[in-house]
Amino acid sequence: MLTKAPRGTRDTLPSEIYKWHYVEDIIRKLCSYYGYREIRTPIFEHTELFERGVGSTTDIVQKEMYTFTDKGNRSLTLKPEGTAGVVRAFIEHKLYADALPLKMYYLSPVFRYERPQAGRLREHHQFGIECFGAQFPSVDAEIIDLAMTFFDTLGINNLQLNINSIGCPHCRKDYNAALKSYFNDNMEKLCGTCRVRLERNPLRIIDCKEEKCQALIDKAPIILDYLCDECNDHFEKLQRYLKVLGYQYIINPRIVRGLDYYTKTVFEIISNDIGAQGTVCGGGRYDGLIEQCGGPSLPGVGFGLGLERLLMVIEHQGIKIPEPAYNDVSIVSIGDEGYLKALYLASRLRAAGIFTDVDHMGKSIRAQFKRADKLGSRFCIVIGEDELSKSRFKVRNMQTGTQEEMDENTIIEYFKETANSWR
RNA sequence: GUGGGUAUAGCUCAGUUGGUUAGAGCGCCAGAUUGUGGCUCUGGAGGUCGUGGGUUCGACUCCCACUACCCACCCCA
């Protein structure tokens, strides 16, 4: 146990961190193009925030939260999703006084107590977008566009955009009534959990994968037939915008999402390359959430995008992320005097912006060169007795194997210039 | 929470019906080359055989439990 990461968690090792940096750099750049700024909120919040925000009937709240009591007897919970904390910060700092809509993004770990499987961890990482204050469907289209552009920038294809509308509280009331009467008539054909759902949240039955429920669901009333004029108009406009932006999409009335706060637009971006858990990005509109959490009545839209799943898609599609060099120059030294000079020269090179490695283990010349080779050094600088006496050092090009002699200042200038072509 | 599969060196994996000292390839370290990497050759280090119990003269091997990992369900990113 001592030397084992907890179940469902993973280490990201130095040898693979460049993939995360690459993805994160694209995220930050893309968000700035779209006018979204980063927000960072705590990794844990008061438990009641999630109970209220995510919804007490959801699986997340009922069985998946990492909840603990601190020494002050407060009930706290590790974020099971990203939106609630952002909403809380928005209300707490009265950000609704800022220019609206307020557009934010986050990169954050997310914790859910579940059985791990392909594409599912107990700690995973999400890139999320939130836009507060605007009710136009063009925002819904904007965040979908951002997500799709993100995938495109990474070179990912074969993704499927699914959209649906689950209406607002007004039209959902009619739809829930229709669902209830339909399923009540067929109660005996429903699975156990769906019978419970029928009372608490009939919409969730639509999402059930049980075979016996499937048959019923196929003939069940469809939410889209019950949308009020406003919701219908919203959904129509969203589709028009998506067409203008050139996106193929599927209207999937089965997408209802597992979080209670959604209204109107919901969407998922799905990959078939990474196993059963193929939803890489999911989100939608939540017009009642901010008010529900004690803030002003303002609409919101957002999505969450799973970075581990994203990296799985990248892996499975054979997309190569460029691995940046982490060493330019290795200094190989001989003897005590040479070693002192090596330490000094390493410091000067680093100050000039050159990634420089120097021996710290008293290795032999051969071993120092071997290490340089493994690190991918472009050059080695050799400092031995001959070099010290002449104050000219050998600079060996590790690709070509040629070497020439330079004095100290020339070395610094030389690498300063050539480093431009390396990065 | 439920079901199936798996667990041997840093990594990928062999290991005979249960029989002395558990192996290979790659990787790591060193030497061949006492001031020069990659290729080659030689040598070396590295294992509580997932953990605990049981059967047996004897267990990596058979049995039980636990844990972890992989996959799937529920649900989600």
Short mmCIF file of C-alpha atoms (C1' of nucleotides) in Angstrom, two decimals:
data_model
loop_
_atom_site.label_atom_id
_atom_site.label_comp_id
_atom_site.label_asym_id
_atom_site.label_seq_id
_atom_site.Cartn_x
_atom_site.Cartn_y
_atom_site.Cartn_z
CA MET A 1 0.00 0.00 0.00
CA LEU A 2 2.80 2.34 0.97
CA THR A 3 4.28 2.26 -2.51
CA LYS A 4 1.07 2.05 -4.50
CA ALA A 5 -1.01 4.93 -5.80
CA PRO A 6 -4.62 4.71 -4.55
CA ARG A 7 -7.07 2.79 -6.69
CA GLY A 8 -8.21 4.62 -9.78
CA THR A 9 -5.44 7.23 -9.63
CA ARG A 10 -2.40 7.59 -11.84
CA ASP A 11 0.97 9.25 -11.85
CA THR A 12 1.99 11.32 -14.83
CA LEU A 13 5.71 10.65 -15.20
CA PRO A 14 8.40 13.02 -16.49
CA SER A 15 8.69 10.96 -19.68
CA GLU A 16 5.07 11.65 -20.68
CA ILE A 17 4.36 15.05 -19.18
CA TYR A 18 5.01 16.75 -22.52
CA LYS A 19 1.70 15.38 -23.81
CA TRP A 20 -0.18 17.18 -21.06
CA HIS A 21 1.76 20.39 -21.61
CA TYR A 22 1.03 20.21 -25.32
CA VAL A 23 -2.70 19.79 -24.78
CA GLU A 24 -2.83 22.43 -22.06
CA ASP A 25 -0.97 24.94 -24.20
CA ILE A 26 -3.51 24.50 -26.98
CA ILE A 27 -6.36 24.89 -24.50
CA ARG A 28 -4.98 28.14 -23.11
CA LYS A 29 -4.34 29.58 -26.53
CA LEU A 30 -7.73 28.57 -27.91
CA CYS A 31 -9.57 29.94 -24.90
CA SER A 32 -7.91 33.29 -25.30
CA TYR A 33 -9.01 33.39 -28.96
CA TYR A 34 -12.60 32.89 -27.80
CA GLY A 35 -12.35 35.35 -24.91
CA TYR A 36 -12.39 32.86 -22.05
CA ARG A 37 -10.15 33.51 -19.05
CA GLU A 38 -9.01 30.95 -16.53
CA ILE A 39 -10.62 30.59 -13.13
CA ARG A 40 -9.17 28.48 -10.34
CA THR A 41 -11.39 27.34 -7.51
CA PRO A 42 -10.64 25.08 -4.53
CA ILE A 43 -10.29 21.36 -4.99
CA PHE A 44 -12.86 20.82 -2.24
CA GLU A 45 -16.04 22.67 -1.37
CA HIS A 46 -18.77 22.46 1.24
CA THR A 47 -20.69 19.26 0.56
CA GLU A 48 -23.98 21.09 0.39
CA LEU A 49 -22.81 23.04 -2.65
CA PHE A 50 -22.72 19.86 -4.71
CA GLU A 51 -25.89 18.49 -3.17
CA ARG A 52 -27.67 21.67 -4.21
CA GLY A 53 -25.82 22.33 -7.44
CA VAL A 54 -25.42 18.90 -8.97
CA GLY A 55 -28.71 17.62 -7.63
CA SER A 56 -29.52 15.22 -4.83
CA THR A 57 -31.12 12.62 -7.11
CA THR A 58 -28.00 12.19 -9.23
CA ASP A 59 -25.68 9.19 -9.00
CA ILE A 60 -22.81 11.58 -8.41
CA VAL A 61 -24.28 12.87 -5.18
CA GLN A 62 -25.87 9.63 -4.09
CA LYS A 63 -22.91 7.31 -4.40
CA GLU A 64 -19.84 8.84 -6.00
CA MET A 65 -18.65 11.72 -3.84
CA TYR A 66 -15.42 11.78 -1.86
CA THR A 67 -16.84 13.37 1.27
CA PHE A 68 -14.98 13.86 4.53
CA THR A 69 -15.29 15.78 7.78
CA ASP A 70 -12.49 18.14 8.70
CA LYS A 71 -11.21 18.91 12.20
CA GLY A 72 -13.68 21.75 12.52
CA ASN A 73 -16.49 19.26 11.92
CA ARG A 74 -17.31 20.66 8.47
CA SER A 75 -18.52 18.32 5.77
CA LEU A 76 -16.35 18.85 2.70
CA THR A 77 -16.27 17.11 -0.66
CA LEU A 78 -13.61 16.77 -3.36
CA LYS A 79 -15.00 18.29 -6.59
CA PRO A 80 -17.03 15.68 -8.47
CA GLU A 81 -17.45 18.12 -11.38
CA GLY A 82 -16.29 21.60 -12.24
CA THR A 83 -19.34 23.80 -12.63
CA ALA A 84 -20.59 24.07 -9.04
CA GLY A 85 -17.39 25.62 -7.72
CA VAL A 86 -17.29 28.17 -10.52
CA VAL A 87 -20.91 29.11 -9.84
CA ARG A 88 -20.12 29.51 -6.15
CA ALA A 89 -17.13 31.75 -6.87
CA PHE A 90 -19.21 33.79 -9.33
CA ILE A 91 -21.83 34.44 -6.67
CA GLU A 92 -19.41 34.90 -3.75
CA HIS A 93 -17.34 37.53 -5.55
CA LYS A 94 -20.39 39.13 -7.18
CA LEU A 95 -18.87 38.69 -10.60
CA TYR A 96 -22.31 39.34 -12.09
CA ALA A 97 -21.36 43.00 -11.66
CA ASP A 98 -18.69 42.48 -14.36
CA ALA A 99 -19.36 42.83 -18.06
CA LEU A 100 -21.68 39.97 -18.99
CA PRO A 101 -21.52 37.39 -20.32
CA LEU A 102 -18.60 36.31 -18.17
CA LYS A 103 -16.56 33.70 -19.99
CA MET A 104 -14.30 31.38 -18.01
CA TYR A 105 -12.39 28.14 -18.36
CA TYR A 106 -10.74 25.78 -15.91
CA LEU A 107 -8.32 22.90 -15.82
CA SER A 108 -8.95 20.83 -12.74
CA PRO A 109 -8.82 17.38 -11.20
CA VAL A 110 -12.22 15.80 -10.61
CA PHE A 111 -12.95 13.01 -8.12
CA ARG A 112 -15.62 10.33 -8.26
CA TYR A 113 -15.77 7.10 -6.29
CA GLU A 114 -16.46 4.55 -9.05
CA ARG A 115 -15.07 1.22 -10.21
CA PRO A 116 -12.22 2.04 -12.59
CA GLN A 117 -12.36 0.80 -16.18
CA ALA A 118 -11.15 1.93 -19.58
CA GLY A 119 -11.59 5.70 -19.66
CA ARG A 120 -12.75 5.89 -16.07
CA LEU A 121 -10.63 6.86 -13.10
CA ARG A 122 -11.37 7.95 -9.57
CA GLU A 123 -9.31 11.04 -10.16
CA HIS A 124 -9.39 12.43 -13.65
CA HIS A 125 -8.78 15.85 -15.17
CA GLN A 126 -11.19 18.10 -16.96
CA PHE A 127 -10.92 21.09 -19.15
CA GLY A 128 -14.16 23.00 -18.70
CA ILE A 129 -15.84 26.09 -20.09
CA GLU A 130 -18.48 28.23 -18.41
CA CYS A 131 -20.29 31.21 -19.86
CA PHE A 132 -22.61 33.05 -17.46
CA GLY A 133 -25.24 35.68 -18.24
CA ALA A 134 -26.23 35.16 -21.88
CA GLN A 135 -29.36 33.32 -22.91
CA PHE A 136 -28.82 33.37 -26.67
CA PRO A 137 -28.34 29.97 -28.32
CA SER A 138 -25.35 31.46 -30.11
CA VAL A 139 -23.38 30.89 -26.89
CA ASP A 140 -24.32 27.22 -26.96
CA ALA A 141 -23.02 27.15 -30.52
CA GLU A 142 -19.89 29.04 -29.51
CA ILE A 143 -18.80 26.56 -26.88
CA ILE A 144 -19.55 23.61 -29.16
CA ASP A 145 -17.49 25.36 -31.80
CA LEU A 146 -14.67 25.84 -29.31
CA ALA A 147 -14.71 22.14 -28.42
CA MET A 148 -14.86 21.01 -32.03
CA THR A 149 -12.08 23.40 -33.02
CA PHE A 150 -10.02 22.06 -30.14
CA PHE A 151 -10.34 18.49 -31.41
CA ASP A 152 -9.60 19.64 -34.93
CA THR A 153 -6.48 21.49 -33.81
CA LEU A 154 -5.22 18.29 -32.24
CA GLY A 155 -5.86 16.41 -35.47
CA ILE A 156 -8.59 14.22 -33.99
CA ASN A 157 -11.34 12.93 -36.24
CA ASN A 158 -14.14 10.37 -36.17
CA LEU A 159 -15.94 12.18 -33.37
CA GLN A 160 -19.68 12.31 -33.23
CA LEU A 161 -21.53 15.40 -32.03
CA ASN A 162 -24.84 14.54 -30.39
CA ILE A 163 -27.29 17.26 -29.41
CA ASN A 164 -30.66 17.36 -27.75
CA SER A 165 -32.92 19.74 -25.88
CA ILE A 166 -34.45 18.75 -22.57
CA GLY A 167 -36.55 21.91 -22.32
CA CYS A 168 -37.13 24.26 -19.43
CA PRO A 169 -39.06 23.65 -16.19
CA HIS A 170 -42.27 24.78 -17.92
CA CYS A 171 -42.28 22.40 -20.85
CA ARG A 172 -40.60 19.65 -18.88
CA LYS A 173 -43.59 19.61 -16.54
CA ASP A 174 -45.85 18.57 -19.40
CA TYR A 175 -43.32 16.10 -20.68
CA ASN A 176 -42.76 14.55 -17.27
CA ALA A 177 -46.52 14.12 -16.93
CA ALA A 178 -46.66 12.43 -20.34
CA LEU A 179 -43.72 10.18 -19.43
CA LYS A 180 -45.26 9.27 -16.11
CA SER A 181 -48.56 8.25 -17.58
CA TYR A 182 -46.86 6.31 -20.36
CA PHE A 183 -44.55 4.40 -18.04
CA ASN A 184 -47.19 3.97 -15.35
CA ASP A 185 -49.22 2.06 -17.90
CA ASN A 186 -46.22 -0.19 -18.48
CA MET A 187 -44.87 -0.25 -14.95
CA GLU A 188 -44.43 -4.03 -14.81
CA LYS A 189 -42.10 -3.96 -17.84
CA LEU A 190 -39.65 -1.52 -16.24
CA CYS A 191 -36.47 -2.49 -14.40
CA GLY A 192 -36.17 -1.88 -10.67
CA THR A 193 -34.18 1.30 -10.79
CA CYS A 194 -36.46 2.80 -13.40
CA ARG A 195 -39.46 2.28 -11.14
CA VAL A 196 -37.72 4.48 -8.60
CA ARG A 197 -36.81 6.97 -11.33
CA LEU A 198 -40.46 7.14 -12.37
CA GLU A 199 -41.24 8.89 -9.10
CA ARG A 200 -38.12 10.99 -8.63
CA ASN A 201 -36.91 11.89 -12.11
CA PRO A 202 -38.74 10.17 -14.98
CA LEU A 203 -36.45 11.85 -17.51
CA ARG A 204 -33.63 9.54 -16.44
CA ILE A 205 -35.55 6.47 -17.64
CA ILE A 206 -34.80 7.59 -21.18
CA ASP A 207 -31.14 7.01 -20.43
CA CYS A 208 -31.58 3.43 -19.16
CA LYS A 209 -29.66 0.71 -21.00
CA GLU A 210 -31.64 -2.25 -19.64
CA GLU A 211 -32.96 -4.30 -22.51
CA LYS A 212 -36.48 -4.55 -21.19
CA CYS A 213 -36.63 -0.78 -20.75
CA GLN A 214 -35.22 -0.14 -24.23
CA ALA A 215 -38.27 -1.52 -25.95
CA LEU A 216 -40.50 0.77 -23.94
CA ILE A 217 -38.26 3.79 -24.40
CA ASP A 218 -38.40 3.46 -28.17
CA LYS A 219 -42.10 4.15 -28.10
CA ALA A 220 -42.03 6.64 -25.24
CA PRO A 221 -42.99 10.28 -25.80
CA ILE A 222 -40.10 12.41 -27.05
CA ILE A 223 -39.15 15.61 -25.25
CA LEU A 224 -38.75 17.47 -28.52
CA ASP A 225 -42.48 17.11 -29.13
CA TYR A 226 -43.20 18.84 -25.85
CA LEU A 227 -40.88 21.85 -26.06
CA CYS A 228 -42.50 25.21 -25.42
CA ASP A 229 -42.18 27.88 -28.12
CA GLU A 230 -39.18 29.48 -26.47
CA CYS A 231 -37.26 26.22 -26.03
CA ASN A 232 -38.18 25.10 -29.51
CA ASP A 233 -36.96 28.37 -30.97
CA HIS A 234 -33.74 28.06 -28.98
CA PHE A 235 -33.10 24.57 -30.31
CA GLU A 236 -33.91 25.57 -33.90
CA LYS A 237 -31.51 28.50 -33.74
CA LEU A 238 -28.74 26.38 -32.24
CA GLN A 239 -29.04 24.01 -35.17
CA ARG A 240 -28.99 26.85 -37.65
CA TYR A 241 -25.79 28.19 -36.06
CA LEU A 242 -24.16 24.78 -36.06
CA LYS A 243 -24.92 24.44 -39.75
CA VAL A 244 -23.44 27.84 -40.47
CA LEU A 245 -20.31 26.77 -38.61
CA GLY A 246 -20.22 23.65 -40.73
CA TYR A 247 -20.72 20.96 -38.09
CA GLN A 248 -22.40 17.63 -38.67
CA TYR A 249 -24.51 16.60 -35.71
CA ILE A 250 -27.01 14.00 -34.65
CA ILE A 251 -30.16 14.87 -32.79
CA ASN A 252 -30.20 12.24 -30.10
CA PRO A 253 -33.30 12.37 -27.92
CA ARG A 254 -31.68 9.82 -25.60
CA ILE A 255 -29.12 12.27 -24.31
CA VAL A 256 -30.44 13.62 -21.03
CA ARG A 257 -27.22 13.91 -18.97
CA GLY A 258 -26.76 12.71 -15.43
CA LEU A 259 -26.71 16.08 -13.74
CA ASP A 260 -29.96 17.71 -12.65
CA TYR A 261 -29.11 21.27 -13.54
CA TYR A 262 -29.35 21.11 -17.33
CA THR A 263 -32.04 22.98 -19.25
CA LYS A 264 -32.60 23.35 -23.00
CA THR A 265 -29.41 22.38 -24.83
CA VAL A 266 -27.48 19.24 -23.89
CA PHE A 267 -24.73 17.72 -25.98
CA GLU A 268 -22.07 15.04 -26.00
CA ILE A 269 -19.05 14.55 -28.22
CA ILE A 270 -18.38 10.84 -28.49
CA SER A 271 -15.49 8.71 -29.70
CA ASN A 272 -15.84 5.06 -30.63
CA ASP A 273 -12.10 4.46 -30.34
CA ILE A 274 -11.62 4.19 -26.60
CA GLY A 275 -14.02 1.55 -25.27
CA ALA A 276 -17.39 1.72 -23.61
CA GLN A 277 -16.83 5.12 -22.00
CA GLY A 278 -16.64 7.11 -25.19
CA THR A 279 -17.94 10.52 -24.13
CA VAL A 280 -14.98 12.82 -24.40
CA CYS A 281 -16.89 16.05 -23.93
CA GLY A 282 -20.30 16.68 -22.42
CA GLY A 283 -22.21 19.78 -21.52
CA GLY A 284 -25.16 22.00 -22.03
CA ARG A 285 -27.19 24.88 -20.70
CA TYR A 286 -28.15 25.40 -17.06
CA ASP A 287 -30.34 28.47 -16.85
CA GLY A 288 -31.59 27.85 -13.32
CA LEU A 289 -28.37 26.81 -11.60
CA ILE A 290 -26.98 30.16 -10.52
CA GLU A 291 -30.25 31.17 -8.90
CA GLN A 292 -30.59 27.68 -7.41
CA CYS A 293 -27.25 28.20 -5.69
CA GLY A 294 -28.29 31.52 -4.18
CA GLY A 295 -27.24 33.95 -6.91
CA PRO A 296 -29.14 36.19 -9.27
CA SER A 297 -31.34 34.71 -11.96
CA LEU A 298 -28.81 34.42 -14.75
CA PRO A 299 -28.43 31.76 -17.44
CA GLY A 300 -25.31 29.68 -18.03
CA VAL A 301 -23.80 27.27 -20.54
CA GLY A 302 -20.75 25.06 -20.29
CA PHE A 303 -19.04 21.79 -20.93
CA GLY A 304 -16.58 19.40 -19.33
CA LEU A 305 -13.93 17.66 -21.38
CA GLY A 306 -12.04 14.67 -19.99
CA LEU A 307 -8.32 14.98 -20.60
CA GLU A 308 -7.41 11.32 -19.92
CA ARG A 309 -10.04 10.25 -22.45
CA LEU A 310 -8.78 12.88 -24.86
CA LEU A 311 -5.25 11.49 -24.59
CA MET A 312 -6.63 7.99 -25.15
CA VAL A 313 -8.25 9.13 -28.39
CA ILE A 314 -5.00 10.79 -29.46
CA GLU A 315 -3.15 7.56 -28.69
CA HIS A 316 -5.63 5.33 -30.51
CA GLN A 317 -5.70 7.53 -33.58
CA GLY A 318 -1.92 7.38 -33.78
CA ILE A 319 -1.50 11.13 -33.43
CA LYS A 320 2.09 11.96 -32.54
CA ILE A 321 2.62 14.79 -30.11
CA PRO A 322 6.03 16.38 -30.63
CA GLU A 323 8.33 15.63 -27.72
CA PRO A 324 10.40 18.71 -26.96
CA ALA A 325 14.08 18.42 -26.19
CA TYR A 326 14.89 18.79 -22.55
CA ASN A 327 18.62 19.02 -22.98
CA ASP A 328 20.73 20.96 -25.47
CA VAL A 329 24.26 20.69 -24.17
CA SER A 330 26.08 18.29 -21.87
CA ILE A 331 29.35 19.34 -20.32
CA VAL A 332 31.91 16.56 -20.05
CA SER A 333 34.73 17.29 -17.65
CA ILE A 334 37.94 15.63 -16.53
CA GLY A 335 39.62 16.18 -13.17
CA ASP A 336 38.88 18.58 -10.33
CA GLU A 337 39.84 21.74 -12.22
CA GLY A 338 37.78 20.69 -15.19
CA TYR A 339 34.83 19.96 -12.95
CA LEU A 340 34.94 23.44 -11.41
CA LYS A 341 35.06 24.97 -14.87
CA ALA A 342 32.16 22.74 -15.94
CA LEU A 343 29.97 23.96 -13.09
CA TYR A 344 30.80 27.56 -13.90
CA LEU A 345 30.21 27.16 -17.63
CA ALA A 346 26.92 25.31 -17.03
CA SER A 347 25.66 28.22 -15.00
CA ARG A 348 26.61 30.71 -17.75
CA LEU A 349 24.94 28.62 -20.44
CA ARG A 350 21.76 28.25 -18.40
CA ALA A 351 21.66 31.98 -17.81
CA ALA A 352 21.81 32.33 -21.60
CA GLY A 353 18.76 30.10 -21.94
CA ILE A 354 20.53 26.89 -22.95
CA PHE A 355 19.28 23.60 -21.44
CA THR A 356 22.51 22.35 -19.93
CA ASP A 357 23.42 19.11 -18.16
CA VAL A 358 26.50 18.62 -16.04
CA ASP A 359 27.81 15.55 -14.22
CA HIS A 360 26.88 15.11 -10.57
CA MET A 361 28.14 11.57 -10.03
CA GLY A 362 31.83 11.57 -10.84
CA LYS A 363 31.17 9.53 -13.97
CA SER A 364 33.89 8.49 -16.40
CA ILE A 365 34.25 10.34 -19.69
CA ARG A 366 32.58 7.47 -21.48
CA ALA A 367 29.69 7.42 -19.01
CA GLN A 368 29.26 11.17 -19.32
CA PHE A 369 29.01 10.82 -23.09
CA LYS A 370 26.56 7.94 -22.79
CA ARG A 371 24.34 10.05 -20.60
CA ALA A 372 24.54 12.90 -23.10
CA ASP A 373 23.40 10.49 -25.77
CA LYS A 374 20.45 9.29 -23.71
CA LEU A 375 19.38 12.81 -22.89
CA GLY A 376 19.44 13.64 -26.60
CA SER A 377 22.06 16.37 -26.21
CA ARG A 378 22.84 18.18 -29.44
CA PHE A 379 26.34 19.08 -28.26
CA CYS A 380 28.91 18.09 -25.71
CA ILE A 381 31.50 20.49 -24.40
CA VAL A 382 34.70 18.78 -23.26
CA ILE A 383 36.76 20.33 -20.48
CA GLY A 384 40.04 18.55 -19.72
CA GLU A 385 43.61 19.48 -19.01
CA ASP A 386 44.48 20.38 -22.61
CA GLU A 387 41.42 22.60 -22.91
CA LEU A 388 42.09 24.33 -19.60
CA SER A 389 45.69 25.10 -20.49
CA LYS A 390 44.59 26.67 -23.80
CA SER A 391 41.36 28.14 -22.45
CA ARG A 392 39.73 26.68 -25.55
CA PHE A 393 37.17 23.90 -25.17
CA LYS A 394 36.08 21.14 -27.54
CA VAL A 395 32.52 21.51 -28.79
CA ARG A 396 31.30 18.23 -30.23
CA ASN A 397 28.25 18.00 -32.45
CA MET A 398 26.60 14.78 -31.37
CA GLN A 399 24.69 14.28 -34.61
CA THR A 400 27.61 14.66 -36.99
CA GLY A 401 30.41 13.69 -34.63
CA THR A 402 32.50 16.69 -35.69
CA GLN A 403 34.13 18.88 -33.09
CA GLU A 404 35.85 22.22 -32.98
CA GLU A 405 37.52 24.38 -30.34
CA MET A 406 36.13 27.60 -28.96
CA ASP A 407 36.85 29.89 -26.06
CA GLU A 408 34.30 30.48 -23.33
CA ASN A 409 32.68 33.66 -24.61
CA THR A 410 32.49 32.31 -28.13
CA ILE A 411 30.68 29.23 -26.81
CA ILE A 412 28.07 31.34 -25.07
CA GLU A 413 27.50 33.48 -28.16
CA TYR A 414 27.46 30.47 -30.45
CA PHE A 415 24.76 28.64 -28.48
CA LYS A 416 22.73 31.78 -27.91
CA GLU A 417 22.48 32.18 -31.68
CA THR A 418 21.92 28.57 -32.66
CA ALA A 419 19.40 27.97 -29.88
CA ASN A 420 16.94 30.08 -31.84
CA SER A 421 16.64 27.33 -34.40
CA TRP A 422 16.08 24.71 -31.69
CA ARG A 423 12.94 26.19 -30.17
"C1'" G B 1 -22.20 -1.98 -5.62
"C1'" U B 2 -22.30 -6.50 -9.50
"C1'" G B 3 -19.84 -9.85 -13.16
"C1'" G B 4 -15.48 -11.91 -16.03
"C1'" G B 5 -10.09 -12.04 -16.71
"C1'" U B 6 -5.16 -11.25 -14.78
"C1'" A B 7 -0.91 -10.80 -11.00
"C1'" U B 8 6.88 -14.01 -12.03
"C1'" A B 9 13.27 -8.74 -12.60
"C1'" G B 10 12.57 -1.53 -14.10
"C1'" C B 11 9.48 -3.13 -18.94
"C1'" U B 12 7.32 -7.25 -22.16
"C1'" C B 13 6.83 -12.19 -21.03
"C1'" A B 14 8.55 -17.91 -20.59
"C1'" G B 15 8.49 -21.42 -16.44
"C1'" U B 16 7.16 -29.07 -18.08
"C1'" U B 17 1.98 -33.96 -14.17
"C1'" G B 18 4.24 -30.22 -7.82
"C1'" G B 19 10.94 -31.66 -7.37
"C1'" U B 20 17.78 -28.97 -6.08
"C1'" U B 21 20.23 -22.68 -7.25
"C1'" A B 22 13.22 -19.30 -11.05
"C1'" G B 23 14.85 -17.87 -16.88
"C1'" A B 24 14.87 -14.88 -21.82
"C1'" G B 25 14.66 -10.29 -24.61
"C1'" C B 26 14.83 -5.16 -23.79
"C1'" G B 27 16.51 -1.60 -20.16
"C1'" C B 28 20.31 -0.36 -16.22
"C1'" C B 29 25.74 -0.58 -14.55
"C1'" A B 30 30.81 -1.80 -15.88
"C1'" G B 31 34.74 -3.39 -19.19
"C1'" A B 32 36.77 -4.15 -24.24
"C1'" U B 33 38.19 1.82 -25.73
"C1'" U B 34 43.42 4.48 -18.81
"C1'" G B 35 40.22 11.89 -23.15
"C1'" U B 36 34.72 10.76 -26.65
"C1'" G B 37 28.16 8.66 -27.29
"C1'" G B 38 25.29 5.55 -30.97
"C1'" C B 39 26.96 -0.30 -33.46
"C1'" U B 40 29.26 -4.86 -31.66
"C1'" C B 41 31.24 -8.24 -27.94
"C1'" U B 42 32.05 -9.69 -22.66
"C1'" G B 43 30.68 -9.45 -17.69
"C1'" G B 44 27.57 -7.69 -13.52
"C1'" A B 45 23.61 -5.96 -10.48
"C1'" G B 46 18.51 -6.55 -9.98
"C1'" G B 47 13.10 -11.22 -7.62
"C1'" U B 48 9.33 -11.36 -0.11
"C1'" C B 49 7.12 -15.37 -7.86
"C1'" G B 50 0.74 -9.50 -5.47
"C1'" U B 51 -0.42 -10.44 0.24
"C1'" G B 52 -1.93 -13.92 3.95
"C1'" G B 53 -3.35 -18.77 5.08
"C1'" G B 54 -4.01 -24.12 3.72
"C1'" U B 55 -2.70 -29.11 1.33
"C1'" U B 56 2.17 -31.67 0.79
"C1'" C B 57 8.33 -34.71 2.51
"C1'" G B 58 8.50 -30.53 -0.96
"C1'" A B 59 4.41 -25.04 -3.86
"C1'" C B 60 5.91 -19.95 -8.87
"C1'" U B 61 2.84 -24.43 -9.91
"C1'" C B 62 -2.86 -27.17 -6.32
"C1'" C B 63 -6.98 -24.98 -2.80
"C1'" C B 64 -9.15 -20.66 0.05
"C1'" A B 65 -9.37 -15.56 1.39
"C1'" C B 66 -7.81 -10.65 0.64
"C1'" U B 67 -5.68 -6.68 -2.31
"C1'" A B 68 -4.51 -4.46 -6.84
"C1'" C B 69 -4.77 -4.11 -12.15
"C1'" C B 70 -7.57 -4.87 -16.88
"C1'" C B 71 -12.45 -5.23 -19.11
"C1'" A B 72 -17.77 -4.81 -18.79
"C1'" C B 73 -22.54 -3.28 -16.11
"C1'" C B 74 -24.75 1.01 -13.36
"C1'" C B 75 -23.34 5.96 -14.54
"C1'" C B 76 -20.25 9.47 -16.53
"C1'" A B 77 -15.36 13.06 -18.68
#
